[in-house]
mmCIF file of C-alpha atoms and ligand atoms in Angstrom:
data_model
loop_
_atom_site.group_PDB
_atom_site.id
_atom_site.type_symbol
_atom_site.label_atom_id
_atom_site.label_comp_id
_atom_site.label_asym_id
_atom_site.label_seq_id
_atom_site.Cartn_x
_atom_site.Cartn_y
_atom_site.Cartn_z
ATOM 1 C CA MET A 1 -124.195 46.561 83.031
ATOM 2 C CA LYS A 2 -127.752 47.159 82.383
ATOM 3 C CA GLN A 3 -129.842 43.801 81.754
ATOM 4 C CA TYR A 4 -130.664 43.151 78.318
ATOM 5 C CA ARG A 5 -134.305 43.262 77.287
ATOM 6 C CA MET A 6 -135.936 43.664 73.728
ATOM 7 C CA TYR A 7 -138.154 46.703 73.757
ATOM 8 C CA ARG A 8 -138.906 47.271 70.017
ATOM 9 C CA ASN A 9 -140.204 44.520 67.992
ATOM 10 C CA CYS A 10 -137.925 44.752 64.836
ATOM 11 C CA TRP A 11 -134.773 42.724 65.194
ATOM 12 C CA LEU A 12 -131.941 41.079 63.403
ATOM 13 C CA GLU A 13 -130.602 37.423 64.133
ATOM 14 C CA PHE A 14 -127.053 36.348 63.403
ATOM 15 C CA ASN A 15 -125.529 32.744 63.306
ATOM 16 C CA LEU A 16 -121.923 33.514 64.319
ATOM 17 C CA ASP A 17 -121.010 29.943 63.591
ATOM 18 C CA ASN A 18 -121.234 30.949 59.992
ATOM 19 C CA LEU A 19 -118.814 33.807 60.569
ATOM 20 C CA GLU A 20 -116.412 31.388 62.335
ATOM 21 C CA ASN A 21 -116.653 28.897 59.367
ATOM 22 C CA ASN A 22 -116.209 31.567 56.700
ATOM 23 C CA PHE A 23 -113.111 32.763 58.587
ATOM 24 C CA ARG A 24 -111.773 29.122 58.895
ATOM 25 C CA ASN A 25 -112.530 28.438 55.346
ATOM 26 C CA PHE A 26 -110.904 31.523 54.181
ATOM 27 C CA LYS A 27 -107.685 30.724 56.224
ATOM 28 C CA LYS A 28 -107.593 27.378 54.572
ATOM 29 C CA MET A 29 -107.907 29.057 51.180
ATOM 30 C CA VAL A 30 -104.958 31.190 51.723
ATOM 31 C CA GLY A 31 -102.724 28.944 53.658
ATOM 32 C CA PRO A 32 -101.348 28.875 57.162
ATOM 33 C CA ASP A 33 -98.449 31.399 56.425
ATOM 34 C CA VAL A 34 -100.639 34.344 55.153
ATOM 35 C CA LEU A 35 -101.775 36.756 57.875
ATOM 36 C CA ILE A 36 -105.405 37.799 57.994
ATOM 37 C CA MET A 37 -106.794 41.004 58.749
ATOM 38 C CA PRO A 38 -110.598 41.024 58.317
ATOM 39 C CA ALA A 39 -112.095 44.478 57.361
ATOM 40 C CA ILE A 40 -114.793 45.194 59.891
ATOM 41 C CA LYS A 41 -115.350 48.733 59.142
ATOM 42 C CA ALA A 42 -118.860 50.350 58.972
ATOM 43 C CA ASN A 43 -119.925 48.414 62.158
ATOM 44 C CA ALA A 44 -118.711 45.147 60.498
ATOM 45 C CA TYR A 45 -120.684 46.091 57.327
ATOM 46 C CA GLY A 46 -123.777 46.326 59.714
ATOM 47 C CA HIS A 47 -123.317 43.064 61.381
ATOM 48 C CA GLY A 48 -122.273 44.520 64.735
ATOM 49 C CA ILE A 49 -118.580 45.196 65.424
ATOM 50 C CA VAL A 50 -118.254 44.103 68.870
ATOM 51 C CA PRO A 51 -119.632 40.535 68.580
ATOM 52 C CA VAL A 52 -117.784 40.111 65.182
ATOM 53 C CA ALA A 53 -114.566 41.305 66.682
ATOM 54 C CA LYS A 54 -114.816 38.834 69.641
ATOM 55 C CA VAL A 55 -115.457 35.872 67.180
ATOM 56 C CA LEU A 56 -112.477 36.824 64.947
ATOM 57 C CA GLU A 57 -110.127 37.354 67.785
ATOM 58 C CA GLU A 58 -111.006 33.804 69.166
ATOM 59 C CA CYS A 59 -110.661 32.359 65.592
ATOM 60 C CA GLY A 60 -107.058 33.778 65.483
ATOM 61 C CA ALA A 61 -107.396 36.758 62.986
ATOM 62 C CA ASN A 62 -103.931 38.443 63.108
ATOM 63 C CA TYR A 63 -105.254 42.200 62.888
ATOM 64 C CA LEU A 64 -108.552 43.713 62.603
ATOM 65 C CA GLY A 65 -109.091 46.763 60.172
ATOM 66 C CA VAL A 66 -111.710 49.313 61.139
ATOM 67 C CA GLY A 67 -112.885 52.514 59.738
ATOM 68 C CA SER A 68 -112.550 55.010 62.499
ATOM 69 C CA VAL A 69 -110.864 55.824 65.867
ATOM 70 C CA ASP A 70 -114.366 55.393 67.442
ATOM 71 C CA GLU A 71 -114.686 51.721 66.296
ATOM 72 C CA GLY A 72 -111.247 51.106 67.610
ATOM 73 C CA ILE A 73 -112.177 52.751 71.072
ATOM 74 C CA THR A 74 -115.383 50.709 71.129
ATOM 75 C CA LEU A 75 -113.382 47.471 70.559
ATOM 76 C CA ARG A 76 -110.930 48.325 73.311
ATOM 77 C CA GLU A 77 -113.571 49.206 75.771
ATOM 78 C CA ASN A 78 -115.141 45.835 75.048
ATOM 79 C CA GLY A 79 -112.093 43.837 75.845
ATOM 80 C CA ILE A 80 -110.472 43.302 72.428
ATOM 81 C CA LYS A 81 -106.762 43.004 72.886
ATOM 82 C CA MET A 82 -105.573 42.181 69.439
ATOM 83 C CA PRO A 83 -103.799 44.601 67.024
ATOM 84 C CA ILE A 84 -106.294 47.128 65.436
ATOM 85 C CA LEU A 85 -105.504 49.106 62.464
ATOM 86 C CA ILE A 86 -107.580 52.243 61.623
ATOM 87 C CA PHE A 87 -107.807 52.552 57.868
ATOM 88 C CA CYS A 88 -107.837 56.340 57.254
ATOM 89 C CA SER A 89 -110.450 58.798 58.384
ATOM 90 C CA ASN A 90 -108.557 61.485 60.264
ATOM 91 C CA LEU A 91 -105.582 63.603 60.405
ATOM 92 C CA ILE A 92 -103.287 61.818 62.689
ATOM 93 C CA GLN A 93 -101.596 65.279 63.546
ATOM 94 C CA GLU A 94 -104.908 66.013 65.355
ATOM 95 C CA VAL A 95 -105.591 62.639 67.192
ATOM 96 C CA ALA A 96 -102.181 60.885 67.655
ATOM 97 C CA ASP A 97 -102.629 60.967 71.477
ATOM 98 C CA VAL A 98 -105.751 58.717 71.229
ATOM 99 C CA TYR A 99 -103.982 56.292 68.967
ATOM 100 C CA VAL A 100 -101.311 55.820 71.742
ATOM 101 C CA GLU A 101 -103.894 55.832 74.665
ATOM 102 C CA TYR A 102 -106.007 52.951 72.950
ATOM 103 C CA ASP A 103 -103.158 51.288 71.330
ATOM 104 C CA LEU A 104 -104.382 51.608 67.901
ATOM 105 C CA ILE A 105 -102.340 51.278 64.767
ATOM 106 C CA PRO A 106 -102.368 54.340 62.553
ATOM 107 C CA THR A 107 -102.421 54.304 58.603
ATOM 108 C CA ILE A 108 -99.797 56.770 57.810
ATOM 109 C CA ILE A 109 -99.786 58.249 54.399
ATOM 110 C CA SER A 110 -97.814 61.656 55.004
ATOM 111 C CA GLU A 111 -94.640 62.868 56.479
ATOM 112 C CA GLU A 112 -96.612 65.304 58.759
ATOM 113 C CA ALA A 113 -98.535 62.440 60.198
ATOM 114 C CA ALA A 114 -95.504 60.269 60.766
ATOM 115 C CA GLN A 115 -93.880 63.004 62.617
ATOM 116 C CA ALA A 116 -96.862 64.025 64.748
ATOM 117 C CA TYR A 117 -97.137 60.307 65.773
ATOM 118 C CA ALA A 118 -93.558 59.763 66.485
ATOM 119 C CA ALA A 119 -93.589 62.714 68.693
ATOM 120 C CA VAL A 120 -96.069 61.100 71.180
ATOM 121 C CA ALA A 121 -95.771 57.301 70.533
ATOM 122 C CA PRO A 122 -93.448 55.173 72.533
ATOM 123 C CA ALA A 123 -90.281 53.934 70.729
ATOM 124 C CA GLY A 124 -91.078 50.877 68.504
ATOM 125 C CA SER A 125 -94.755 51.716 67.976
ATOM 126 C CA LYS A 126 -96.274 50.033 64.963
ATOM 127 C CA ILE A 127 -97.641 51.774 61.967
ATOM 128 C CA PHE A 128 -99.116 50.693 58.656
ATOM 129 C CA ILE A 129 -98.237 52.589 55.372
ATOM 130 C CA LYS A 130 -100.915 52.575 52.720
ATOM 131 C CA ILE A 131 -99.780 52.785 49.073
ATOM 132 C CA ASP A 132 -101.932 53.562 46.082
ATOM 133 C CA THR A 133 -101.248 51.172 43.473
ATOM 134 C CA GLY A 134 -104.184 51.918 41.070
ATOM 135 C CA ARG A 135 -107.493 52.269 43.055
ATOM 136 C CA GLY A 136 -106.647 55.975 42.666
ATOM 137 C CA ARG A 137 -107.815 56.985 46.184
ATOM 138 C CA ILE A 138 -105.850 56.804 49.525
ATOM 139 C CA GLY A 139 -102.229 56.101 49.780
ATOM 140 C CA VAL A 140 -98.591 57.117 49.083
ATOM 141 C CA ASN A 141 -98.187 56.673 45.282
ATOM 142 C CA ALA A 142 -96.442 53.463 44.683
ATOM 143 C CA GLU A 143 -93.548 55.081 42.804
ATOM 144 C CA LYS A 144 -92.870 57.437 45.714
ATOM 145 C CA PHE A 145 -93.039 54.785 48.387
ATOM 146 C CA PRO A 146 -89.315 53.799 48.572
ATOM 147 C CA GLU A 147 -88.458 57.518 49.218
ATOM 148 C CA PHE A 148 -91.223 57.749 51.806
ATOM 149 C CA PHE A 149 -90.139 54.619 53.676
ATOM 150 C CA LYS A 150 -86.544 56.076 53.904
ATOM 151 C CA THR A 151 -88.212 59.176 55.605
ATOM 152 C CA ILE A 152 -90.074 57.076 58.188
ATOM 153 C CA LYS A 153 -87.094 55.000 58.812
ATOM 154 C CA ALA A 154 -84.935 58.018 59.558
ATOM 155 C CA LEU A 155 -87.254 59.084 62.274
ATOM 156 C CA ASP A 156 -85.944 56.057 64.176
ATOM 157 C CA LYS A 157 -88.969 55.601 66.266
ATOM 158 C CA LEU A 158 -91.766 53.794 64.448
ATOM 159 C CA LYS A 159 -91.970 50.247 63.252
ATOM 160 C CA VAL A 160 -93.509 49.719 59.896
ATOM 161 C CA GLU A 161 -95.668 46.596 60.545
ATOM 162 C CA GLY A 162 -97.612 46.554 57.470
ATOM 163 C CA VAL A 163 -97.817 47.955 53.988
ATOM 164 C CA TYR A 164 -101.198 47.592 52.204
ATOM 165 C CA SER A 165 -102.938 48.731 49.117
ATOM 166 C CA HIS A 166 -106.657 48.182 47.897
ATOM 167 C CA MET A 167 -107.946 46.579 44.721
ATOM 168 C CA ALA A 168 -109.472 48.888 42.166
ATOM 169 C CA GLN A 169 -112.092 46.420 40.805
ATOM 170 C CA ALA A 170 -114.618 45.271 43.209
ATOM 171 C CA ASN A 171 -115.339 42.038 41.358
ATOM 172 C CA TRP A 172 -112.389 41.025 39.459
ATOM 173 C CA PRO A 173 -111.214 38.520 38.371
ATOM 174 C CA ASP A 174 -114.589 37.990 36.753
ATOM 175 C CA ALA A 175 -113.750 41.146 34.988
ATOM 176 C CA GLY A 176 -110.298 39.875 34.187
ATOM 177 C CA ALA A 177 -107.179 39.883 36.243
ATOM 178 C CA ASP A 178 -105.023 42.267 34.116
ATOM 179 C CA TYR A 179 -105.658 45.154 36.329
ATOM 180 C CA ALA A 180 -105.039 43.359 39.501
ATOM 181 C CA MET A 181 -101.755 41.874 38.175
ATOM 182 C CA TRP A 182 -100.843 45.495 37.135
ATOM 183 C CA GLN A 183 -101.545 46.786 40.680
ATOM 184 C CA TYR A 184 -99.608 43.859 42.053
ATOM 185 C CA GLU A 185 -96.514 44.522 39.910
ATOM 186 C CA ARG A 186 -96.521 48.249 41.139
ATOM 187 C CA PHE A 187 -96.646 47.006 44.647
ATOM 188 C CA ALA A 188 -93.802 44.537 44.058
ATOM 189 C CA LYS A 189 -91.759 47.127 42.485
ATOM 190 C CA ALA A 190 -92.402 49.575 45.411
ATOM 191 C CA LEU A 191 -91.212 46.955 47.817
ATOM 192 C CA ALA A 192 -88.289 46.072 45.697
ATOM 193 C CA GLY A 193 -87.364 49.817 46.028
ATOM 194 C CA ILE A 194 -86.510 49.300 49.797
ATOM 195 C CA GLY A 195 -84.453 46.219 49.397
ATOM 196 C CA GLU A 196 -83.888 44.041 52.323
ATOM 197 C CA ASP A 197 -86.087 46.211 54.474
ATOM 198 C CA ALA A 198 -89.096 44.687 52.710
ATOM 199 C CA GLU A 199 -88.614 41.518 54.569
ATOM 200 C CA THR A 200 -88.806 43.241 57.973
ATOM 201 C CA ILE A 201 -92.378 44.209 57.360
ATOM 202 C CA PRO A 202 -94.483 41.386 58.485
ATOM 203 C CA PHE A 203 -97.890 42.324 56.643
ATOM 204 C CA ARG A 204 -97.631 43.076 52.903
ATOM 205 C CA GLN A 205 -101.123 43.033 51.573
ATOM 206 C CA LEU A 206 -102.933 43.824 48.365
ATOM 207 C CA ALA A 207 -105.623 40.933 48.351
ATOM 208 C CA ASN A 208 -109.192 41.540 49.573
ATOM 209 C CA THR A 209 -112.086 38.886 49.205
ATOM 210 C CA PRO A 210 -111.764 38.077 45.551
ATOM 211 C CA GLY A 211 -107.970 38.472 45.506
ATOM 212 C CA GLY A 212 -107.749 36.217 48.580
ATOM 213 C CA ILE A 213 -109.829 33.629 47.049
ATOM 214 C CA ALA A 214 -108.814 33.524 43.409
ATOM 215 C CA LEU A 215 -105.477 34.921 42.857
ATOM 216 C CA PRO A 216 -102.873 33.313 44.953
ATOM 217 C CA GLU A 217 -100.086 35.177 42.792
ATOM 218 C CA ILE A 218 -100.945 38.431 44.692
ATOM 219 C CA ARG A 219 -101.407 37.312 48.231
ATOM 220 C CA MET A 220 -97.841 38.042 49.585
ATOM 221 C CA THR A 221 -97.752 37.693 53.347
ATOM 222 C CA GLY A 222 -101.260 39.171 54.137
ATOM 223 C CA VAL A 223 -104.965 39.438 53.115
ATOM 224 C CA CYS A 224 -107.623 41.616 53.999
ATOM 225 C CA PRO A 225 -111.200 40.121 53.383
ATOM 226 C CA GLY A 226 -114.488 42.082 53.897
ATOM 227 C CA ARG A 227 -117.216 40.647 52.067
ATOM 228 C CA ALA A 228 -116.068 36.994 52.564
ATOM 229 C CA MET A 229 -116.533 37.333 56.236
ATOM 230 C CA TRP A 230 -120.309 38.041 55.722
ATOM 231 C CA GLY A 231 -120.649 35.022 53.435
ATOM 232 C CA TYR A 232 -120.480 36.845 50.081
ATOM 233 C CA SER A 233 -118.140 35.827 47.290
ATOM 234 C CA PRO A 234 -118.134 38.301 44.290
ATOM 235 C CA LEU A 235 -116.832 35.596 42.110
ATOM 236 C CA SER A 236 -119.142 33.730 39.702
ATOM 237 C CA LYS A 237 -116.720 32.180 37.296
ATOM 238 C CA ARG A 238 -114.329 30.427 39.601
ATOM 239 C CA ALA A 239 -115.217 27.345 41.315
ATOM 240 C CA GLU A 240 -112.422 27.126 44.000
ATOM 241 C CA HIS A 241 -114.064 29.604 46.511
ATOM 242 C CA PRO A 242 -114.777 28.304 49.909
ATOM 243 C CA ASP A 243 -118.200 27.574 51.227
ATOM 244 C CA LEU A 244 -119.270 30.982 52.538
ATOM 245 C CA GLN A 245 -122.428 31.305 54.434
ATOM 246 C CA ALA A 246 -124.289 34.430 55.536
ATOM 247 C CA PRO A 247 -124.125 35.202 59.335
ATOM 248 C CA LEU A 248 -127.177 37.268 58.893
ATOM 249 C CA VAL A 249 -129.822 34.744 59.038
ATOM 250 C CA ALA A 250 -133.115 36.621 59.966
ATOM 251 C CA TRP A 251 -134.734 39.919 60.049
ATOM 252 C CA LYS A 252 -137.903 39.925 62.111
ATOM 253 C CA SER A 253 -140.761 41.924 63.177
ATOM 254 C CA ARG A 254 -144.147 41.512 64.962
ATOM 255 C CA LEU A 255 -147.644 42.880 64.502
ATOM 256 C CA ALA A 256 -148.111 45.705 66.816
ATOM 257 C CA HIS A 257 -151.812 46.446 65.980
ATOM 258 C CA ILE A 258 -154.612 45.374 63.765
ATOM 259 C CA ASN A 259 -156.819 48.011 62.235
ATOM 260 C CA GLU A 260 -160.185 47.113 60.696
ATOM 261 C CA VAL A 261 -160.632 50.107 58.355
ATOM 262 C CA ILE A 262 -164.430 49.999 58.016
ATOM 263 C CA GLY A 263 -165.817 53.585 57.385
ATOM 264 C CA GLY A 264 -165.187 56.535 55.440
ATOM 265 C CA LYS A 265 -164.322 57.431 51.990
ATOM 266 C CA PHE A 266 -161.089 55.567 51.315
ATOM 267 C CA GLY A 267 -158.240 57.500 49.644
ATOM 268 C CA ASP A 268 -159.713 60.763 50.799
ATOM 269 C CA ASN A 269 -160.167 60.192 54.513
ATOM 270 C CA PHE A 270 -156.824 58.457 54.778
ATOM 271 C CA ALA A 271 -154.631 60.844 52.890
ATOM 272 C CA ALA A 272 -151.480 58.839 53.721
ATOM 273 C CA THR A 273 -152.928 55.485 53.545
ATOM 274 C CA LYS A 274 -154.430 54.957 50.001
ATOM 275 C CA LEU A 275 -156.832 52.208 49.959
ATOM 276 C CA THR A 276 -159.249 51.180 47.219
ATOM 277 C CA LYS A 277 -161.476 49.088 49.495
ATOM 278 C CA PRO A 278 -162.042 48.503 53.081
ATOM 279 C CA LEU A 279 -159.114 46.663 54.738
ATOM 280 C CA ARG A 280 -158.027 44.610 57.557
ATOM 281 C CA MET A 281 -154.648 46.256 58.263
ATOM 282 C CA GLY A 282 -151.869 44.902 60.174
ATOM 283 C CA ILE A 283 -149.239 47.323 61.442
ATOM 284 C CA MET A 284 -145.819 45.933 61.519
ATOM 285 C CA VAL A 285 -142.866 47.231 63.513
ATOM 286 C CA GLY A 286 -140.039 48.453 61.309
ATOM 287 C CA GLY A 287 -139.917 51.001 58.461
ATOM 288 C CA ILE A 288 -137.520 53.200 56.358
ATOM 289 C CA SER A 289 -135.468 54.251 59.345
ATOM 290 C CA ASP A 290 -134.565 50.591 60.079
ATOM 291 C CA GLY A 291 -133.386 49.953 56.556
ATOM 292 C CA ILE A 292 -136.577 48.814 54.762
ATOM 293 C CA SER A 293 -136.801 50.103 51.300
ATOM 294 C CA LYS A 294 -139.904 52.140 50.133
ATOM 295 C CA LYS A 295 -139.889 49.740 47.300
ATOM 296 C CA ILE A 296 -141.621 47.073 49.662
ATOM 297 C CA ALA A 297 -144.878 49.114 49.138
ATOM 298 C CA ASN A 298 -144.850 48.234 45.447
ATOM 299 C CA GLY A 299 -146.362 44.824 45.666
ATOM 300 C CA GLY A 300 -143.874 43.542 48.219
ATOM 301 C CA TYR A 301 -144.590 41.047 50.922
ATOM 302 C CA VAL A 302 -143.268 39.684 54.207
ATOM 303 C CA LEU A 303 -143.894 36.301 55.735
ATOM 304 C CA LEU A 304 -146.677 35.703 58.281
ATOM 305 C CA HIS A 305 -147.908 32.271 59.561
ATOM 306 C CA GLY A 306 -145.351 30.747 57.097
ATOM 307 C CA ARG A 307 -147.001 32.401 54.106
ATOM 308 C CA LYS A 308 -146.541 35.428 51.939
ATOM 309 C CA CYS A 309 -148.281 38.638 53.404
ATOM 310 C CA PRO A 310 -148.790 41.549 51.024
ATOM 311 C CA VAL A 311 -147.868 45.102 52.062
ATOM 312 C CA GLY A 312 -151.064 46.806 52.189
ATOM 313 C CA SER A 313 -150.306 50.530 51.868
ATOM 314 C CA SER A 314 -147.502 52.897 52.297
ATOM 315 C CA ILE A 315 -144.424 52.615 54.451
ATOM 316 C CA SER A 316 -143.374 55.084 57.080
ATOM 317 C CA LEU A 317 -140.311 55.667 59.086
ATOM 318 C CA GLU A 318 -141.014 53.118 61.567
ATOM 319 C CA HIS A 319 -144.007 50.995 60.306
ATOM 320 C CA VAL A 320 -145.255 49.090 57.310
ATOM 321 C CA ILE A 321 -148.896 48.436 56.760
ATOM 322 C CA LEU A 322 -149.795 44.935 55.831
ATOM 323 C CA ASP A 323 -152.908 43.758 54.122
ATOM 324 C CA LEU A 324 -154.439 41.062 56.545
ATOM 325 C CA THR A 325 -157.453 40.098 54.225
ATOM 326 C CA ASP A 326 -156.290 36.533 53.856
ATOM 327 C CA PHE A 327 -155.111 36.215 57.576
ATOM 328 C CA PRO A 328 -158.317 36.130 59.562
ATOM 329 C CA ASP A 329 -156.538 34.435 62.346
ATOM 330 C CA ALA A 330 -153.693 37.009 62.651
ATOM 331 C CA LYS A 331 -153.411 38.597 65.995
ATOM 332 C CA VAL A 332 -151.173 41.342 67.673
ATOM 333 C CA GLY A 333 -147.857 39.918 68.600
ATOM 334 C CA ASP A 334 -147.595 37.418 65.807
ATOM 335 C CA GLU A 335 -144.102 37.139 64.231
ATOM 336 C CA ILE A 336 -143.254 38.446 60.855
ATOM 337 C CA VAL A 337 -140.177 37.695 58.665
ATOM 338 C CA ILE A 338 -138.554 40.284 56.455
ATOM 339 C CA ILE A 339 -135.423 38.104 55.699
ATOM 340 C CA GLY A 340 -135.147 34.540 56.539
ATOM 341 C CA LYS A 341 -137.261 31.536 56.834
ATOM 342 C CA GLN A 342 -140.948 30.895 58.151
ATOM 343 C CA GLY A 343 -142.534 27.591 57.665
ATOM 344 C CA ALA A 344 -141.823 26.403 54.071
ATOM 345 C CA GLU A 345 -141.283 29.927 52.882
ATOM 346 C CA GLU A 346 -137.800 31.753 52.807
ATOM 347 C CA ILE A 347 -136.891 35.266 51.799
ATOM 348 C CA PRO A 348 -132.988 35.298 51.397
ATOM 349 C CA TYR A 349 -131.101 38.578 51.793
ATOM 350 C CA THR A 350 -130.272 38.178 48.152
ATOM 351 C CA GLN A 351 -133.884 38.398 47.104
ATOM 352 C CA ARG A 352 -134.085 41.823 49.149
ATOM 353 C CA MET A 353 -130.968 43.057 47.408
ATOM 354 C CA GLN A 354 -132.633 42.435 43.970
ATOM 355 C CA GLU A 355 -136.161 43.759 44.987
ATOM 356 C CA TRP A 356 -134.691 46.804 46.816
ATOM 357 C CA ASP A 357 -132.045 47.479 44.163
ATOM 358 C CA LEU A 358 -129.469 47.407 46.948
ATOM 359 C CA PRO A 359 -125.925 46.454 46.018
ATOM 360 C CA ILE A 360 -123.409 44.693 48.597
ATOM 361 C CA PRO A 361 -122.628 46.225 50.957
ATOM 362 C CA LYS A 362 -125.504 48.621 51.158
ATOM 363 C CA ILE A 363 -128.089 45.888 51.870
ATOM 364 C CA TRP A 364 -126.188 45.308 55.301
ATOM 365 C CA THR A 365 -124.905 48.882 56.246
ATOM 366 C CA ASP A 366 -128.529 50.206 55.715
ATOM 367 C CA LEU A 367 -129.590 48.107 58.699
ATOM 368 C CA ASN A 368 -129.940 50.681 61.445
ATOM 369 C CA PRO A 369 -127.616 50.040 64.480
ATOM 370 C CA HIS A 370 -130.525 50.926 66.753
ATOM 371 C CA MET A 371 -132.235 47.699 65.782
ATOM 372 C CA ASP A 372 -131.677 44.790 68.332
ATOM 373 C CA ARG A 373 -129.266 42.265 67.164
ATOM 374 C CA LEU A 374 -129.384 38.713 68.502
ATOM 375 C CA TYR A 375 -126.306 36.653 68.141
ATOM 376 C CA TYR A 376 -126.316 32.708 68.182
ATOM 377 C CA ARG A 377 -123.342 30.512 68.650
ATOM 378 C CA HIS A 378 -123.529 26.723 68.739
ATOM 379 C CA GLY A 379 -127.294 26.869 68.621
ATOM 380 C CA LYS A 380 -127.680 29.063 71.782
ATOM 381 C CA LEU A 381 -128.306 32.660 72.132
ATOM 382 C CA TRP A 382 -125.040 34.234 72.924
ATOM 383 C CA ALA A 383 -125.311 38.055 72.949
ATOM 384 C CA ALA A 384 -127.212 41.008 71.817
ATOM 385 C CA THR A 385 -126.425 44.587 70.752
ATOM 386 C CA LYS A 386 -128.448 47.830 70.254
ATOM 387 C CA ASP A 387 -127.037 51.062 69.390
ATOM 388 C CA LYS A 388 -123.658 49.164 69.266
ATOM 389 C CA VAL A 389 -123.943 48.433 73.037
ATOM 390 C CA PHE A 390 -122.889 44.810 73.688
ATOM 391 C CA TYR A 391 -124.928 42.580 76.095
ATOM 392 C CA PRO A 392 -123.182 39.116 76.720
ATOM 393 C CA LEU A 393 -125.919 36.735 77.354
ATOM 394 C CA ASP A 394 -124.188 33.355 77.699
ATOM 395 C CA ALA A 395 -124.909 31.675 80.916
ATOM 396 C CA LYS A 396 -121.148 31.204 81.829
HETATM 397 C C1 PLP B 403 -113.075 47.267 53.001
HETATM 398 C C2 PLP B 403 -111.725 47.056 52.688
HETATM 399 C C3 PLP B 403 -111.231 45.750 52.301
HETATM 400 C C4 PLP B 403 -112.219 44.623 52.112
HETATM 401 O O1 PLP B 403 -112.743 44.500 50.767
HETATM 402 P P1 PLP B 403 -113.479 43.271 50.406
HETATM 403 O O2 PLP B 403 -113.602 43.338 48.820
HETATM 404 O O3 PLP B 403 -114.946 43.388 50.886
HETATM 405 O O4 PLP B 403 -112.930 42.021 50.789
HETATM 406 C C5 PLP B 403 -110.066 45.498 52.149
HETATM 407 N N1 PLP B 403 -109.106 46.540 52.116
HETATM 408 C C6 PLP B 403 -109.481 47.825 52.500
HETATM 409 C C7 PLP B 403 -108.365 48.823 52.641
HETATM 410 C C8 PLP B 403 -110.888 48.117 52.777
HETATM 411 O O5 PLP B 403 -111.079 49.390 53.108
#
């Protein structure tokens, strides 16, 4: 393993104690008998799939739900032993052998896929079936489920470990729980259609973050929270949600260069850097490619020396130009905060969401995996990642 060093001065900091607390609070909410499968697709919504999986495995999550076989392989190669479900992103017929090799659980939604998997998988291999109850996207139609289940059962090779479905309304029940209840009824009817066999399926799940928090009626034996793990509750009207806190605590940078622009005809000489007056410019590491919005150039600011430092001009792929007029003491190497606290000032991620017009989860998934990510646990630096490579840093 190569030794970890930070080479590029634009990085993210995570407090994984918050993730741990979010998981434990969510577990308390849903009760000890409900199985939990955190959804950690899309690089754990940008939070870094390997460190997140390690924490959740340690906390006692029952399954992990990931978006691709590649993510599943990454987790196995980094020592994750717990059951991993792949949501749905390939034709099982073409990659069934890889599911077997890495012990990944496939989502089965067609007879062809079931047959192809049964042909290569050891007897008793676990599968999940996804049913569509009203999201109108992926899954066996709820009304067709009993017949589909019979077909799978007849293969006599695969163990149906889970049946799951996805909520159609991202932020209900603020929007009203009627649709959710209708989805639940379709789900319940589909399960009733297989009689006593339903009880042999350990993980039966429809509830996501808001469902898990606010609608005990639909929890069944499992829940699949995504956003709750990242400290976000989409519910505004219900009080009984746990105390969720964002594991993403800081996005930082440093001054790479200071440029006293003193001569020339501004605006013409500097075709890309539009200035109306001579300027002391600070060049900050980090730009559009890292996930910083172009909107930051329209009157936006970052924190420097514990104060607001305005953006001075355009933003490019890997840099932002700051206006250092009011920072005569600023020097190369000084720390900058894009998200987080500095001195008495703070820019929460929710402020960036508003300023940059980025909804959840895009504010997180826009964070480029190439940025260094530093992970803290119990007040100590514990690990780092860059380009999804995991570097353990605890001194054990
Ligand atoms: C992403 C995902 C979830 C998590 O949804 P949240 O509303 O963020 O909790 C649940 N189920 C499936 C199938 C998903 O893909």
